[in-house]
Amino acid sequence: MASLPALPTTVIGYHGTEASKIPSITKHGFRPSERSDSYLGYGCYFFDDLDYTMYWCPNIRHLKNKRIAYLQALITYGKVFDLTPENLQYLVRWKTALENRTDLQGFLGENNAKKITPAIAINSFCKYVEEKTGKAPDTIRTSRMTVINRKWLWDGERKFWTGGTGIAETIICVRPHAISTHIKNVTQI
């Protein structure tokens, strides 16, 4: 079986945000998302492709109908939690363990919810890794396929998608503790 290529130590990442926030970001740096339901947990999000960033950002709920600006930055991965399809099984196992083992409930923090979302599982896993190793992951990376330009059709009984183009995307989440050290050379594009 062929092995995957080694993960680079740095990558160019693209971030979309409200244009009005650019002066603050360039002066004070990025502020991490602290919503417990963010896709990869707490942190600052980047895509590895500018075209995809420009496609996706206008569709994000809090950016709809806003003037969007785009930033480019050099991201150092550091200690990375790589959620490739091969590694996703470990997150699924962790989520199952959280749901079934009371000794792990302390890692949920304020998210001691009945439903453990993937983001809650990621945040608690990072907390667990930090406690066990002394260092939490600096970044989280995942890839997924997204289908764009789909159309809804109705066959008289049900609604379904048809058509569209598949795009592979890589999402990078720089965790809050690593933002000031792992995001450099931020420029507006």
Short mmCIF file of N, CA and C in Angstrom, two decimals:
data_model
loop_
_atom_site.label_atom_id
_atom_site.label_comp_id
_atom_site.label_asym_id
_atom_site.label_seq_id
_atom_site.Cartn_x
_atom_site.Cartn_y
_atom_site.Cartn_z
N MET A 1 0.85 -1.19 0.00
CA MET A 1 0.00 0.00 0.00
C MET A 1 0.88 1.24 0.00
N ALA A 2 0.60 2.18 -0.86
CA ALA A 2 1.40 3.41 -0.96
C ALA A 2 1.14 4.29 0.24
N SER A 3 2.20 4.95 0.70
CA SER A 3 2.03 5.85 1.84
C SER A 3 1.68 7.25 1.35
N LEU A 4 1.04 7.99 2.20
CA LEU A 4 0.69 9.36 1.87
C LEU A 4 1.94 10.23 1.88
N PRO A 5 1.96 11.28 1.06
CA PRO A 5 3.12 12.17 1.11
C PRO A 5 3.21 12.86 2.47
N ALA A 6 4.42 13.20 2.85
CA ALA A 6 4.62 13.87 4.14
C ALA A 6 3.90 15.22 4.15
N LEU A 7 3.37 15.57 5.28
CA LEU A 7 2.69 16.84 5.46
C LEU A 7 3.72 17.96 5.44
N PRO A 8 3.53 19.00 4.64
CA PRO A 8 4.50 20.10 4.66
C PRO A 8 4.50 20.80 6.01
N THR A 9 5.57 21.48 6.33
CA THR A 9 5.61 22.19 7.62
C THR A 9 4.88 23.52 7.54
N THR A 10 4.80 24.11 6.35
CA THR A 10 4.07 25.37 6.16
C THR A 10 3.18 25.27 4.92
N VAL A 11 2.17 26.10 4.90
CA VAL A 11 1.25 26.14 3.77
C VAL A 11 0.69 27.57 3.67
N ILE A 12 0.34 27.98 2.47
CA ILE A 12 -0.36 29.26 2.29
C ILE A 12 -1.85 29.00 2.54
N GLY A 13 -2.44 29.79 3.42
CA GLY A 13 -3.85 29.65 3.73
C GLY A 13 -4.60 30.92 3.37
N TYR A 14 -5.88 30.78 3.04
CA TYR A 14 -6.72 31.91 2.64
C TYR A 14 -7.91 32.00 3.59
N HIS A 15 -8.21 33.22 3.99
CA HIS A 15 -9.25 33.47 5.00
C HIS A 15 -10.14 34.59 4.49
N GLY A 16 -11.44 34.38 4.54
CA GLY A 16 -12.39 35.42 4.17
C GLY A 16 -13.09 35.96 5.40
N THR A 17 -13.31 37.27 5.42
CA THR A 17 -13.98 37.89 6.56
C THR A 17 -14.67 39.18 6.10
N GLU A 18 -15.41 39.78 7.00
CA GLU A 18 -16.02 41.08 6.68
C GLU A 18 -14.90 42.09 6.39
N ALA A 19 -15.07 42.86 5.34
CA ALA A 19 -14.04 43.84 4.96
C ALA A 19 -13.76 44.82 6.10
N SER A 20 -14.77 45.14 6.89
CA SER A 20 -14.59 46.10 7.98
C SER A 20 -13.66 45.57 9.08
N LYS A 21 -13.41 44.26 9.12
CA LYS A 21 -12.56 43.68 10.16
C LYS A 21 -11.08 43.63 9.77
N ILE A 22 -10.76 43.93 8.52
CA ILE A 22 -9.37 43.83 8.05
C ILE A 22 -8.42 44.73 8.83
N PRO A 23 -8.74 46.02 9.07
CA PRO A 23 -7.80 46.85 9.84
C PRO A 23 -7.48 46.28 11.22
N SER A 24 -8.46 45.75 11.92
CA SER A 24 -8.23 45.17 13.24
C SER A 24 -7.36 43.92 13.15
N ILE A 25 -7.61 43.08 12.15
CA ILE A 25 -6.82 41.86 11.99
C ILE A 25 -5.37 42.20 11.68
N THR A 26 -5.15 43.15 10.77
CA THR A 26 -3.77 43.48 10.43
C THR A 26 -3.05 44.17 11.58
N LYS A 27 -3.79 44.87 12.44
CA LYS A 27 -3.14 45.56 13.57
C LYS A 27 -2.97 44.64 14.78
N HIS A 28 -4.02 43.86 15.11
CA HIS A 28 -4.02 43.08 16.35
C HIS A 28 -3.93 41.56 16.14
N GLY A 29 -4.05 41.10 14.90
CA GLY A 29 -4.04 39.66 14.64
C GLY A 29 -5.45 39.08 14.62
N PHE A 30 -5.51 37.79 14.33
CA PHE A 30 -6.79 37.10 14.24
C PHE A 30 -7.37 36.81 15.62
N ARG A 31 -8.68 36.84 15.68
CA ARG A 31 -9.40 36.44 16.89
C ARG A 31 -10.05 35.09 16.60
N PRO A 32 -9.81 34.09 17.42
CA PRO A 32 -10.34 32.76 17.11
C PRO A 32 -11.85 32.67 17.27
N SER A 33 -12.44 31.79 16.48
CA SER A 33 -13.83 31.44 16.67
C SER A 33 -13.93 30.72 18.01
N GLU A 34 -14.87 31.10 18.82
CA GLU A 34 -15.04 30.45 20.11
C GLU A 34 -16.40 29.78 20.22
N ARG A 35 -17.01 29.58 19.06
CA ARG A 35 -18.29 28.89 19.04
C ARG A 35 -18.05 27.39 19.15
N SER A 36 -18.72 26.73 20.04
CA SER A 36 -18.50 25.29 20.24
C SER A 36 -18.99 24.46 19.06
N ASP A 37 -19.79 25.06 18.16
CA ASP A 37 -20.28 24.31 17.01
C ASP A 37 -19.49 24.60 15.74
N SER A 38 -18.38 25.32 15.84
CA SER A 38 -17.55 25.56 14.67
C SER A 38 -17.08 24.21 14.12
N TYR A 39 -16.91 24.12 12.82
CA TYR A 39 -16.66 22.86 12.12
C TYR A 39 -15.54 22.02 12.73
N LEU A 40 -14.38 22.61 12.98
CA LEU A 40 -13.25 21.88 13.57
C LEU A 40 -12.94 22.34 14.98
N GLY A 41 -13.91 22.93 15.63
CA GLY A 41 -13.70 23.40 17.00
C GLY A 41 -13.17 24.82 17.03
N TYR A 42 -12.69 25.22 18.18
CA TYR A 42 -12.20 26.58 18.39
C TYR A 42 -10.98 26.86 17.52
N GLY A 43 -10.88 28.09 16.99
CA GLY A 43 -9.69 28.46 16.23
C GLY A 43 -9.98 29.44 15.12
N CYS A 44 -8.99 29.61 14.26
CA CYS A 44 -9.07 30.51 13.11
C CYS A 44 -8.98 29.65 11.85
N TYR A 45 -9.91 29.82 10.94
CA TYR A 45 -10.09 28.92 9.80
C TYR A 45 -9.50 29.46 8.50
N PHE A 46 -8.88 28.56 7.75
CA PHE A 46 -8.30 28.86 6.45
C PHE A 46 -8.61 27.73 5.48
N PHE A 47 -8.69 28.08 4.20
CA PHE A 47 -8.73 27.09 3.13
C PHE A 47 -7.36 27.14 2.45
N ASP A 48 -7.00 26.06 1.76
CA ASP A 48 -5.72 26.04 1.06
C ASP A 48 -5.84 26.51 -0.40
N ASP A 49 -7.03 26.95 -0.81
CA ASP A 49 -7.27 27.35 -2.19
C ASP A 49 -8.07 28.66 -2.21
N LEU A 50 -7.53 29.67 -2.87
CA LEU A 50 -8.20 30.98 -2.91
C LEU A 50 -9.54 30.91 -3.63
N ASP A 51 -9.61 30.20 -4.76
CA ASP A 51 -10.88 30.12 -5.48
C ASP A 51 -11.97 29.50 -4.62
N TYR A 52 -11.62 28.46 -3.88
CA TYR A 52 -12.62 27.84 -3.02
C TYR A 52 -13.00 28.77 -1.87
N THR A 53 -12.04 29.49 -1.35
CA THR A 53 -12.33 30.45 -0.28
C THR A 53 -13.33 31.48 -0.78
N MET A 54 -13.11 31.95 -2.01
CA MET A 54 -14.01 32.97 -2.59
C MET A 54 -15.39 32.39 -2.91
N TYR A 55 -15.46 31.10 -3.18
CA TYR A 55 -16.75 30.45 -3.40
C TYR A 55 -17.49 30.27 -2.07
N TRP A 56 -16.79 29.79 -1.06
CA TRP A 56 -17.41 29.37 0.19
C TRP A 56 -17.82 30.53 1.09
N CYS A 57 -16.96 31.52 1.25
CA CYS A 57 -17.21 32.57 2.24
C CYS A 57 -18.53 33.31 2.08
N PRO A 58 -18.97 33.67 0.87
CA PRO A 58 -20.28 34.33 0.77
C PRO A 58 -21.45 33.45 1.22
N ASN A 59 -21.22 32.15 1.35
CA ASN A 59 -22.28 31.23 1.77
C ASN A 59 -22.28 30.94 3.27
N ILE A 60 -21.29 31.47 3.99
CA ILE A 60 -21.25 31.27 5.43
C ILE A 60 -22.29 32.18 6.07
N ARG A 61 -23.05 31.63 6.97
CA ARG A 61 -24.19 32.34 7.56
C ARG A 61 -23.87 33.76 8.01
N HIS A 62 -22.80 33.96 8.79
CA HIS A 62 -22.53 35.29 9.34
C HIS A 62 -21.90 36.25 8.32
N LEU A 63 -21.58 35.75 7.11
CA LEU A 63 -21.02 36.63 6.08
C LEU A 63 -22.01 36.95 4.96
N LYS A 64 -23.18 36.32 4.98
CA LYS A 64 -24.17 36.59 3.93
C LYS A 64 -24.51 38.08 3.89
N ASN A 65 -24.60 38.61 2.69
CA ASN A 65 -24.96 40.01 2.45
C ASN A 65 -23.97 41.01 3.05
N LYS A 66 -22.74 40.59 3.28
CA LYS A 66 -21.70 41.50 3.79
C LYS A 66 -20.62 41.67 2.72
N ARG A 67 -19.90 42.77 2.80
CA ARG A 67 -18.75 42.97 1.91
C ARG A 67 -17.60 42.14 2.46
N ILE A 68 -17.08 41.24 1.65
CA ILE A 68 -16.06 40.30 2.11
C ILE A 68 -14.71 40.67 1.54
N ALA A 69 -13.70 40.56 2.38
CA ALA A 69 -12.31 40.74 1.94
C ALA A 69 -11.56 39.45 2.25
N TYR A 70 -10.47 39.25 1.54
CA TYR A 70 -9.73 38.00 1.67
C TYR A 70 -8.29 38.27 2.08
N LEU A 71 -7.80 37.40 2.94
CA LEU A 71 -6.44 37.50 3.44
C LEU A 71 -5.67 36.23 3.08
N GLN A 72 -4.38 36.42 2.89
CA GLN A 72 -3.48 35.29 2.65
C GLN A 72 -2.48 35.28 3.78
N ALA A 73 -2.12 34.09 4.26
CA ALA A 73 -1.17 33.99 5.37
C ALA A 73 -0.33 32.73 5.22
N LEU A 74 0.85 32.79 5.79
CA LEU A 74 1.71 31.62 5.86
C LEU A 74 1.39 30.91 7.18
N ILE A 75 0.98 29.66 7.09
CA ILE A 75 0.60 28.90 8.28
C ILE A 75 1.62 27.80 8.52
N THR A 76 2.14 27.77 9.74
CA THR A 76 3.01 26.68 10.16
C THR A 76 2.15 25.65 10.88
N TYR A 77 2.18 24.42 10.42
CA TYR A 77 1.32 23.39 11.02
C TYR A 77 1.67 23.10 12.48
N GLY A 78 2.93 22.99 12.81
CA GLY A 78 3.30 22.60 14.18
C GLY A 78 2.78 21.21 14.47
N LYS A 79 2.27 21.00 15.68
CA LYS A 79 1.68 19.71 16.04
C LYS A 79 0.27 19.68 15.44
N VAL A 80 0.08 18.81 14.46
CA VAL A 80 -1.17 18.82 13.70
C VAL A 80 -2.01 17.58 14.01
N PHE A 81 -3.30 17.80 14.15
CA PHE A 81 -4.28 16.73 14.25
C PHE A 81 -4.85 16.61 12.85
N ASP A 82 -4.42 15.61 12.10
CA ASP A 82 -4.75 15.47 10.69
C ASP A 82 -5.96 14.56 10.53
N LEU A 83 -7.10 15.15 10.24
CA LEU A 83 -8.34 14.38 10.12
C LEU A 83 -8.54 13.91 8.68
N THR A 84 -7.56 13.18 8.18
CA THR A 84 -7.72 12.53 6.88
C THR A 84 -8.73 11.41 7.05
N PRO A 85 -9.27 10.89 5.96
CA PRO A 85 -10.22 9.77 6.11
C PRO A 85 -9.63 8.61 6.92
N GLU A 86 -8.32 8.37 6.78
CA GLU A 86 -7.68 7.29 7.52
C GLU A 86 -7.71 7.55 9.02
N ASN A 87 -7.59 8.80 9.43
CA ASN A 87 -7.53 9.14 10.86
C ASN A 87 -8.90 9.47 11.46
N LEU A 88 -9.89 9.65 10.63
CA LEU A 88 -11.22 10.02 11.12
C LEU A 88 -11.79 8.95 12.05
N GLN A 89 -11.41 7.71 11.86
CA GLN A 89 -11.89 6.62 12.72
C GLN A 89 -11.55 6.88 14.19
N TYR A 90 -10.42 7.54 14.44
CA TYR A 90 -10.02 7.80 15.82
C TYR A 90 -10.94 8.84 16.48
N LEU A 91 -11.35 9.83 15.70
CA LEU A 91 -12.28 10.81 16.23
C LEU A 91 -13.64 10.16 16.50
N VAL A 92 -14.07 9.28 15.63
CA VAL A 92 -15.34 8.57 15.83
C VAL A 92 -15.26 7.73 17.11
N ARG A 93 -14.14 7.06 17.32
CA ARG A 93 -13.96 6.26 18.55
C ARG A 93 -13.98 7.15 19.79
N TRP A 94 -13.32 8.32 19.69
CA TRP A 94 -13.30 9.26 20.82
C TRP A 94 -14.71 9.74 21.14
N LYS A 95 -15.46 10.10 20.10
CA LYS A 95 -16.84 10.58 20.29
C LYS A 95 -17.68 9.49 20.97
N THR A 96 -17.53 8.26 20.53
CA THR A 96 -18.26 7.14 21.14
C THR A 96 -17.85 6.97 22.60
N ALA A 97 -16.57 7.07 22.87
CA ALA A 97 -16.08 6.95 24.26
C ALA A 97 -16.65 8.07 25.13
N LEU A 98 -16.72 9.29 24.60
CA LEU A 98 -17.28 10.42 25.36
C LEU A 98 -18.74 10.15 25.72
N GLU A 99 -19.46 9.56 24.79
CA GLU A 99 -20.88 9.30 25.02
C GLU A 99 -21.12 8.17 26.02
N ASN A 100 -20.15 7.27 26.16
CA ASN A 100 -20.37 6.07 26.96
C ASN A 100 -19.56 5.96 28.25
N ARG A 101 -18.52 6.76 28.39
CA ARG A 101 -17.66 6.62 29.57
C ARG A 101 -17.72 7.86 30.44
N THR A 102 -18.17 7.71 31.65
CA THR A 102 -18.30 8.87 32.55
C THR A 102 -16.94 9.42 32.97
N ASP A 103 -15.88 8.61 32.93
CA ASP A 103 -14.56 9.11 33.34
C ASP A 103 -13.98 10.12 32.35
N LEU A 104 -14.57 10.23 31.16
CA LEU A 104 -14.09 11.19 30.16
C LEU A 104 -14.93 12.46 30.12
N GLN A 105 -16.02 12.52 30.86
CA GLN A 105 -16.93 13.65 30.79
C GLN A 105 -16.26 14.98 31.14
N GLY A 106 -15.23 14.96 31.98
CA GLY A 106 -14.54 16.19 32.36
C GLY A 106 -13.89 16.90 31.19
N PHE A 107 -13.59 16.17 30.11
CA PHE A 107 -12.97 16.79 28.94
C PHE A 107 -13.96 17.57 28.10
N LEU A 108 -15.24 17.46 28.41
CA LEU A 108 -16.25 18.21 27.67
C LEU A 108 -16.30 19.67 28.08
N GLY A 109 -15.77 20.02 29.25
CA GLY A 109 -15.80 21.40 29.70
C GLY A 109 -17.22 21.91 29.78
N GLU A 110 -17.43 23.14 29.25
CA GLU A 110 -18.77 23.73 29.31
C GLU A 110 -19.73 23.07 28.33
N ASN A 111 -19.22 22.21 27.44
CA ASN A 111 -20.07 21.56 26.44
C ASN A 111 -20.63 20.24 26.92
N ASN A 112 -20.92 20.13 28.19
CA ASN A 112 -21.43 18.90 28.75
C ASN A 112 -22.87 18.68 28.27
N ALA A 113 -22.98 18.49 26.96
CA ALA A 113 -24.29 18.40 26.32
C ALA A 113 -24.68 16.94 26.11
N LYS A 114 -25.97 16.72 25.88
CA LYS A 114 -26.44 15.37 25.60
C LYS A 114 -25.99 14.93 24.22
N LYS A 115 -25.98 15.84 23.26
CA LYS A 115 -25.55 15.51 21.90
C LYS A 115 -24.12 16.01 21.72
N ILE A 116 -23.21 15.12 21.42
CA ILE A 116 -21.81 15.48 21.22
C ILE A 116 -21.57 15.64 19.72
N THR A 117 -21.44 16.88 19.28
CA THR A 117 -21.19 17.15 17.87
C THR A 117 -19.73 16.88 17.55
N PRO A 118 -19.37 16.77 16.24
CA PRO A 118 -17.96 16.60 15.89
C PRO A 118 -17.08 17.71 16.46
N ALA A 119 -17.56 18.95 16.45
CA ALA A 119 -16.76 20.07 16.97
C ALA A 119 -16.51 19.90 18.47
N ILE A 120 -17.52 19.49 19.22
CA ILE A 120 -17.35 19.26 20.65
C ILE A 120 -16.37 18.12 20.88
N ALA A 121 -16.46 17.07 20.06
CA ALA A 121 -15.53 15.95 20.17
C ALA A 121 -14.10 16.41 19.89
N ILE A 122 -13.90 17.25 18.89
CA ILE A 122 -12.56 17.75 18.55
C ILE A 122 -12.01 18.60 19.70
N ASN A 123 -12.82 19.54 20.21
CA ASN A 123 -12.36 20.39 21.30
C ASN A 123 -11.97 19.55 22.52
N SER A 124 -12.78 18.56 22.85
CA SER A 124 -12.48 17.74 24.02
C SER A 124 -11.26 16.85 23.77
N PHE A 125 -11.10 16.37 22.53
CA PHE A 125 -9.93 15.54 22.21
C PHE A 125 -8.65 16.36 22.35
N CYS A 126 -8.66 17.60 21.88
CA CYS A 126 -7.48 18.47 22.03
C CYS A 126 -7.15 18.69 23.51
N LYS A 127 -8.20 18.87 24.32
CA LYS A 127 -8.00 19.03 25.76
C LYS A 127 -7.39 17.76 26.36
N TYR A 128 -7.87 16.61 25.94
CA TYR A 128 -7.35 15.33 26.41
C TYR A 128 -5.88 15.16 26.03
N VAL A 129 -5.54 15.44 24.76
CA VAL A 129 -4.15 15.33 24.29
C VAL A 129 -3.25 16.24 25.10
N GLU A 130 -3.70 17.47 25.35
CA GLU A 130 -2.90 18.41 26.13
C GLU A 130 -2.64 17.88 27.53
N GLU A 131 -3.67 17.33 28.16
CA GLU A 131 -3.49 16.81 29.51
C GLU A 131 -2.53 15.61 29.53
N LYS A 132 -2.62 14.76 28.52
CA LYS A 132 -1.81 13.54 28.50
C LYS A 132 -0.37 13.78 28.03
N THR A 133 -0.16 14.76 27.11
CA THR A 133 1.17 14.96 26.53
C THR A 133 1.82 16.29 26.93
N GLY A 134 1.03 17.18 27.51
CA GLY A 134 1.55 18.50 27.87
C GLY A 134 1.47 19.51 26.74
N LYS A 135 0.99 19.09 25.54
CA LYS A 135 0.90 20.01 24.41
C LYS A 135 -0.30 19.64 23.56
N ALA A 136 -1.20 20.58 23.40
CA ALA A 136 -2.37 20.37 22.55
C ALA A 136 -1.98 20.55 21.09
N PRO A 137 -2.76 19.98 20.15
CA PRO A 137 -2.49 20.23 18.74
C PRO A 137 -2.53 21.73 18.43
N ASP A 138 -1.60 22.18 17.58
CA ASP A 138 -1.57 23.59 17.16
C ASP A 138 -2.55 23.83 16.03
N THR A 139 -2.70 22.85 15.16
CA THR A 139 -3.58 22.98 14.00
C THR A 139 -4.36 21.69 13.80
N ILE A 140 -5.50 21.84 13.14
CA ILE A 140 -6.31 20.69 12.74
C ILE A 140 -6.53 20.84 11.24
N ARG A 141 -6.33 19.75 10.52
CA ARG A 141 -6.49 19.80 9.06
C ARG A 141 -7.44 18.68 8.65
N THR A 142 -8.33 18.99 7.72
CA THR A 142 -9.21 17.97 7.17
C THR A 142 -9.45 18.27 5.70
N SER A 143 -9.80 17.26 4.97
CA SER A 143 -10.17 17.40 3.56
C SER A 143 -11.54 16.80 3.38
N ARG A 144 -12.28 17.35 2.45
CA ARG A 144 -13.60 16.80 2.16
C ARG A 144 -13.96 17.14 0.72
N MET A 145 -14.91 16.43 0.19
CA MET A 145 -15.43 16.71 -1.14
C MET A 145 -16.71 17.52 -0.97
N THR A 146 -16.82 18.57 -1.74
CA THR A 146 -18.02 19.39 -1.73
C THR A 146 -18.54 19.46 -3.15
N VAL A 147 -19.85 19.36 -3.30
CA VAL A 147 -20.45 19.45 -4.63
C VAL A 147 -21.09 20.82 -4.76
N ILE A 148 -20.67 21.55 -5.80
CA ILE A 148 -21.23 22.88 -6.05
C ILE A 148 -22.09 22.85 -7.31
N ASN A 149 -22.89 23.88 -7.48
CA ASN A 149 -23.76 24.06 -8.64
C ASN A 149 -24.76 22.91 -8.80
N ARG A 150 -25.26 22.40 -7.68
CA ARG A 150 -26.30 21.36 -7.74
C ARG A 150 -27.65 22.02 -7.92
N LYS A 151 -28.60 21.23 -8.40
CA LYS A 151 -29.96 21.73 -8.56
C LYS A 151 -30.92 20.75 -7.87
N TRP A 152 -31.95 21.34 -7.22
CA TRP A 152 -33.00 20.51 -6.64
C TRP A 152 -33.97 20.12 -7.75
N LEU A 153 -34.37 18.88 -7.75
CA LEU A 153 -35.42 18.42 -8.66
C LEU A 153 -36.53 17.78 -7.84
N TRP A 154 -37.72 17.81 -8.41
CA TRP A 154 -38.88 17.21 -7.75
C TRP A 154 -39.47 16.20 -8.73
N ASP A 155 -39.57 14.94 -8.33
CA ASP A 155 -40.10 13.91 -9.23
C ASP A 155 -41.58 13.62 -8.95
N GLY A 156 -42.24 14.49 -8.21
CA GLY A 156 -43.64 14.29 -7.87
C GLY A 156 -43.83 13.68 -6.50
N GLU A 157 -42.78 12.98 -6.00
CA GLU A 157 -42.87 12.35 -4.69
C GLU A 157 -41.82 12.87 -3.72
N ARG A 158 -40.66 13.17 -4.25
CA ARG A 158 -39.56 13.59 -3.38
C ARG A 158 -38.67 14.61 -4.08
N LYS A 159 -37.93 15.31 -3.27
CA LYS A 159 -36.98 16.31 -3.73
C LYS A 159 -35.58 15.67 -3.68
N PHE A 160 -34.75 15.90 -4.70
CA PHE A 160 -33.40 15.36 -4.69
C PHE A 160 -32.46 16.26 -5.48
N TRP A 161 -31.16 16.10 -5.19
CA TRP A 161 -30.12 16.87 -5.87
C TRP A 161 -29.77 16.20 -7.19
N THR A 162 -29.35 17.01 -8.16
CA THR A 162 -28.83 16.47 -9.40
C THR A 162 -27.71 17.38 -9.91
N GLY A 163 -26.81 16.80 -10.65
CA GLY A 163 -25.73 17.57 -11.27
C GLY A 163 -24.72 18.07 -10.25
N GLY A 164 -23.95 19.04 -10.67
CA GLY A 164 -22.97 19.64 -9.79
C GLY A 164 -21.56 19.19 -10.11
N THR A 165 -20.62 19.87 -9.52
CA THR A 165 -19.20 19.61 -9.71
C THR A 165 -18.57 19.33 -8.36
N GLY A 166 -17.80 18.28 -8.27
CA GLY A 166 -17.12 17.94 -7.02
C GLY A 166 -15.81 18.71 -6.89
N ILE A 167 -15.58 19.27 -5.74
CA ILE A 167 -14.35 20.01 -5.45
C ILE A 167 -13.75 19.44 -4.17
N ALA A 168 -12.47 19.12 -4.23
CA ALA A 168 -11.78 18.69 -3.01
C ALA A 168 -11.28 19.94 -2.29
N GLU A 169 -11.54 20.03 -1.02
CA GLU A 169 -11.12 21.20 -0.26
C GLU A 169 -10.34 20.75 0.97
N THR A 170 -9.40 21.57 1.37
CA THR A 170 -8.68 21.33 2.61
C THR A 170 -8.96 22.51 3.53
N ILE A 171 -9.38 22.19 4.74
CA ILE A 171 -9.69 23.21 5.73
C ILE A 171 -8.65 23.10 6.84
N ILE A 172 -8.11 24.24 7.24
CA ILE A 172 -7.10 24.28 8.29
C ILE A 172 -7.65 25.15 9.42
N CYS A 173 -7.60 24.62 10.63
CA CYS A 173 -8.02 25.38 11.80
C CYS A 173 -6.79 25.56 12.69
N VAL A 174 -6.36 26.79 12.86
CA VAL A 174 -5.26 27.08 13.78
C VAL A 174 -5.89 27.30 15.15
N ARG A 175 -5.51 26.48 16.11
CA ARG A 175 -6.10 26.52 17.44
C ARG A 175 -5.74 27.83 18.15
N PRO A 176 -6.59 28.29 19.08
CA PRO A 176 -6.39 29.60 19.72
C PRO A 176 -4.99 29.82 20.30
N HIS A 177 -4.41 28.84 20.96
CA HIS A 177 -3.10 29.04 21.60
C HIS A 177 -1.97 29.23 20.58
N ALA A 178 -2.22 28.85 19.32
CA ALA A 178 -1.16 28.89 18.30
C ALA A 178 -1.31 30.03 17.30
N ILE A 179 -2.37 30.82 17.40
CA ILE A 179 -2.63 31.85 16.39
C ILE A 179 -1.48 32.84 16.27
N SER A 180 -0.97 33.33 17.38
CA SER A 180 0.08 34.37 17.30
C SER A 180 1.41 33.81 16.81
N THR A 181 1.66 32.53 16.94
CA THR A 181 2.95 31.96 16.55
C THR A 181 2.90 31.17 15.24
N HIS A 182 1.73 30.74 14.80
CA HIS A 182 1.64 29.88 13.63
C HIS A 182 1.01 30.54 12.40
N ILE A 183 0.61 31.80 12.52
CA ILE A 183 0.06 32.55 11.38
C ILE A 183 0.96 33.76 11.17
N LYS A 184 1.62 33.83 10.01
CA LYS A 184 2.55 34.92 9.72
C LYS A 184 2.29 35.50 8.33
N ASN A 185 2.92 36.63 8.05
CA ASN A 185 2.91 37.27 6.73
C ASN A 185 1.48 37.45 6.19
N VAL A 186 0.61 38.01 7.01
CA VAL A 186 -0.79 38.20 6.61
C VAL A 186 -0.88 39.41 5.68
N THR A 187 -1.45 39.18 4.50
CA THR A 187 -1.65 40.27 3.53
C THR A 187 -3.06 40.18 2.94
N GLN A 188 -3.61 41.34 2.63
CA GLN A 188 -4.92 41.37 1.99
C GLN A 188 -4.72 41.13 0.51
N ILE A 189 -5.60 40.34 -0.10
CA ILE A 189 -5.49 40.07 -1.54
C ILE A 189 -6.74 40.50 -2.26
#
